Amino acid sequence: MKLILDDGDSNWGHAAQLTGMGLLSFGDPDEIYFGFSIDRNGVLHYENYEPSKIDSSIVYTIPDNISMLQAQLANAQSDLQTKQAAFETATSNN
């Protein structure tokens, strides 16, 4: 929220970008992509960029196959149960 409400030190550039008011400086607003991520330290990252500047040498496929995701979840849950049982055995033996 600071980027929107307390951005005077940056001449309100972050606020304009995040609210869409600064998109004219990036070209056609209909052709602007917005990226958001949270790093391992919990820091939020925001990016606006033009499609013409995309590096397409590396493409990440986002799976849309729900059965594959459900299988991954089932495997993770099974692994968790196995490790939870080992943990409980180890703590009860101490």
PDB file of C-alpha atoms in Angstrom:
ATOM      1  CA  MET A   1       0.000   0.000   0.000  1.00  0.00           C
ATOM      2  CA  LYS A   2       2.925   2.323   0.575  1.00  0.00           C
ATOM      3  CA  LEU A   3       3.659   2.303  -3.161  1.00  0.00           C
ATOM      4  CA  ILE A   4       0.204   3.750  -3.761  1.00  0.00           C
ATOM      5  CA  LEU A   5      -0.451   5.945  -0.718  1.00  0.00           C
ATOM      6  CA  ASP A   6       3.030   7.211   0.204  1.00  0.00           C
ATOM      7  CA  ASP A   7       4.884   7.480  -3.103  1.00  0.00           C
ATOM      8  CA  GLY A   8       5.636  11.204  -3.214  1.00  0.00           C
ATOM      9  CA  ASP A   9       9.384  10.598  -2.976  1.00  0.00           C
ATOM     10  CA  SER A  10       9.187   8.773  -6.316  1.00  0.00           C
ATOM     11  CA  ASN A  11       7.083  11.503  -7.937  1.00  0.00           C
ATOM     12  CA  TRP A  12       4.096   9.138  -7.619  1.00  0.00           C
ATOM     13  CA  GLY A  13       5.518   6.896 -10.358  1.00  0.00           C
ATOM     14  CA  HIS A  14       4.858   3.624  -8.526  1.00  0.00           C
ATOM     15  CA  ALA A  15       1.299   4.687  -7.682  1.00  0.00           C
ATOM     16  CA  ALA A  16       0.623   5.725 -11.283  1.00  0.00           C
ATOM     17  CA  GLN A  17       1.994   2.451 -12.591  1.00  0.00           C
ATOM     18  CA  LEU A  18       0.076   0.215 -10.164  1.00  0.00           C
ATOM     19  CA  THR A  19      -3.229   2.052 -10.634  1.00  0.00           C
ATOM     20  CA  GLY A  20      -2.929   2.076 -14.420  1.00  0.00           C
ATOM     21  CA  MET A  21      -2.577   5.832 -14.705  1.00  0.00           C
ATOM     22  CA  GLY A  22       1.032   5.596 -15.852  1.00  0.00           C
ATOM     23  CA  LEU A  23       0.480   3.013 -18.572  1.00  0.00           C
ATOM     24  CA  LEU A  24       0.701   5.570 -21.349  1.00  0.00           C
ATOM     25  CA  SER A  25       4.436   5.743 -20.781  1.00  0.00           C
ATOM     26  CA  PHE A  26       4.581   2.001 -21.539  1.00  0.00           C
ATOM     27  CA  GLY A  27       2.640   2.135 -24.808  1.00  0.00           C
ATOM     28  CA  ASP A  28      -0.845   0.849 -25.559  1.00  0.00           C
ATOM     29  CA  PRO A  29      -2.576   0.014 -22.221  1.00  0.00           C
ATOM     30  CA  ASP A  30      -4.271  -2.975 -23.898  1.00  0.00           C
ATOM     31  CA  GLU A  31      -0.840  -4.443 -24.645  1.00  0.00           C
ATOM     32  CA  ILE A  32       0.764  -4.170 -21.193  1.00  0.00           C
ATOM     33  CA  TYR A  33       1.527  -7.222 -19.075  1.00  0.00           C
ATOM     34  CA  PHE A  34       1.666  -7.125 -15.292  1.00  0.00           C
ATOM     35  CA  GLY A  35       3.815  -9.475 -13.268  1.00  0.00           C
ATOM     36  CA  PHE A  36       3.718 -10.079  -9.530  1.00  0.00           C
ATOM     37  CA  SER A  37       5.779 -12.340  -7.311  1.00  0.00           C
ATOM     38  CA  ILE A  38       6.777 -12.862  -3.702  1.00  0.00           C
ATOM     39  CA  ASP A  39      10.359 -13.909  -3.066  1.00  0.00           C
ATOM     40  CA  ARG A  40      11.561 -16.266  -0.332  1.00  0.00           C
ATOM     41  CA  ASN A  41      12.073 -13.295   1.998  1.00  0.00           C
ATOM     42  CA  GLY A  42       8.455 -12.195   1.613  1.00  0.00           C
ATOM     43  CA  VAL A  43       9.333  -9.169  -0.532  1.00  0.00           C
ATOM     44  CA  LEU A  44       6.697  -8.257  -3.125  1.00  0.00           C
ATOM     45  CA  HIS A  45       7.823  -7.574  -6.688  1.00  0.00           C
ATOM     46  CA  TYR A  46       5.690  -5.822  -9.326  1.00  0.00           C
ATOM     47  CA  GLU A  47       6.554  -5.444 -13.006  1.00  0.00           C
ATOM     48  CA  ASN A  48       4.797  -3.876 -15.986  1.00  0.00           C
ATOM     49  CA  TYR A  49       6.242  -4.618 -19.388  1.00  0.00           C
ATOM     50  CA  GLU A  50       5.443  -4.510 -23.077  1.00  0.00           C
ATOM     51  CA  PRO A  51       4.912  -7.758 -24.991  1.00  0.00           C
ATOM     52  CA  SER A  52       7.422  -6.592 -27.606  1.00  0.00           C
ATOM     53  CA  LYS A  53      10.158  -6.756 -24.963  1.00  0.00           C
ATOM     54  CA  ILE A  54       9.465 -10.334 -23.852  1.00  0.00           C
ATOM     55  CA  ASP A  55      12.370 -12.761 -23.954  1.00  0.00           C
ATOM     56  CA  SER A  56      10.718 -15.847 -25.420  1.00  0.00           C
ATOM     57  CA  SER A  57      13.871 -17.971 -25.352  1.00  0.00           C
ATOM     58  CA  ILE A  58      12.604 -19.589 -22.131  1.00  0.00           C
ATOM     59  CA  VAL A  59       8.929 -20.444 -21.827  1.00  0.00           C
ATOM     60  CA  TYR A  60       7.366 -21.809 -18.644  1.00  0.00           C
ATOM     61  CA  THR A  61       4.312 -23.934 -19.268  1.00  0.00           C
ATOM     62  CA  ILE A  62       1.547 -23.485 -16.737  1.00  0.00           C
ATOM     63  CA  PRO A  63      -0.240 -26.822 -16.370  1.00  0.00           C
ATOM     64  CA  ASP A  64      -3.980 -26.836 -16.861  1.00  0.00           C
ATOM     65  CA  ASN A  65      -4.361 -30.559 -16.257  1.00  0.00           C
ATOM     66  CA  ILE A  66      -6.156 -30.836 -12.926  1.00  0.00           C
ATOM     67  CA  SER A  67      -5.685 -34.622 -12.696  1.00  0.00           C
ATOM     68  CA  MET A  68      -1.897 -34.158 -12.808  1.00  0.00           C
ATOM     69  CA  LEU A  69      -2.110 -31.579 -10.018  1.00  0.00           C
ATOM     70  CA  GLN A  70      -4.395 -33.851  -7.974  1.00  0.00           C
ATOM     71  CA  ALA A  71      -1.885 -36.700  -8.362  1.00  0.00           C
ATOM     72  CA  GLN A  72       0.935 -34.433  -7.167  1.00  0.00           C
ATOM     73  CA  LEU A  73      -1.196 -33.431  -4.173  1.00  0.00           C
ATOM     74  CA  ALA A  74      -1.977 -37.072  -3.347  1.00  0.00           C
ATOM     75  CA  ASN A  75       1.733 -37.950  -3.506  1.00  0.00           C
ATOM     76  CA  ALA A  76       2.608 -35.019  -1.256  1.00  0.00           C
ATOM     77  CA  GLN A  77      -0.108 -35.992   1.242  1.00  0.00           C
ATOM     78  CA  SER A  78       1.106 -39.598   1.285  1.00  0.00           C
ATOM     79  CA  ASP A  79       4.676 -38.434   1.813  1.00  0.00           C
ATOM     80  CA  LEU A  80       3.493 -36.178   4.637  1.00  0.00           C
ATOM     81  CA  GLN A  81       1.671 -39.057   6.356  1.00  0.00           C
ATOM     82  CA  THR A  82       4.765 -41.269   6.141  1.00  0.00           C
ATOM     83  CA  LYS A  83       7.002 -38.562   7.562  1.00  0.00           C
ATOM     84  CA  GLN A  84       4.453 -37.611  10.225  1.00  0.00           C
ATOM     85  CA  ALA A  85       4.299 -41.251  11.393  1.00  0.00           C
ATOM     86  CA  ALA A  86       8.110 -41.432  11.520  1.00  0.00           C
ATOM     87  CA  PHE A  87       8.183 -38.195  13.512  1.00  0.00           C
ATOM     88  CA  GLU A  88       5.582 -39.438  15.997  1.00  0.00           C
ATOM     89  CA  THR A  89       7.475 -42.729  16.422  1.00  0.00           C
ATOM     90  CA  ALA A  90      10.742 -40.883  17.008  1.00  0.00           C
ATOM     91  CA  THR A  91       9.234 -38.485  19.552  1.00  0.00           C
ATOM     92  CA  SER A  92       7.407 -41.249  21.458  1.00  0.00           C
ATOM     93  CA  ASN A  93      10.651 -43.264  21.750  1.00  0.00           C
ATOM     94  CA  ASN A  94      12.471 -40.360  23.410  1.00  0.00           C
TER      95      ASN A  94
END
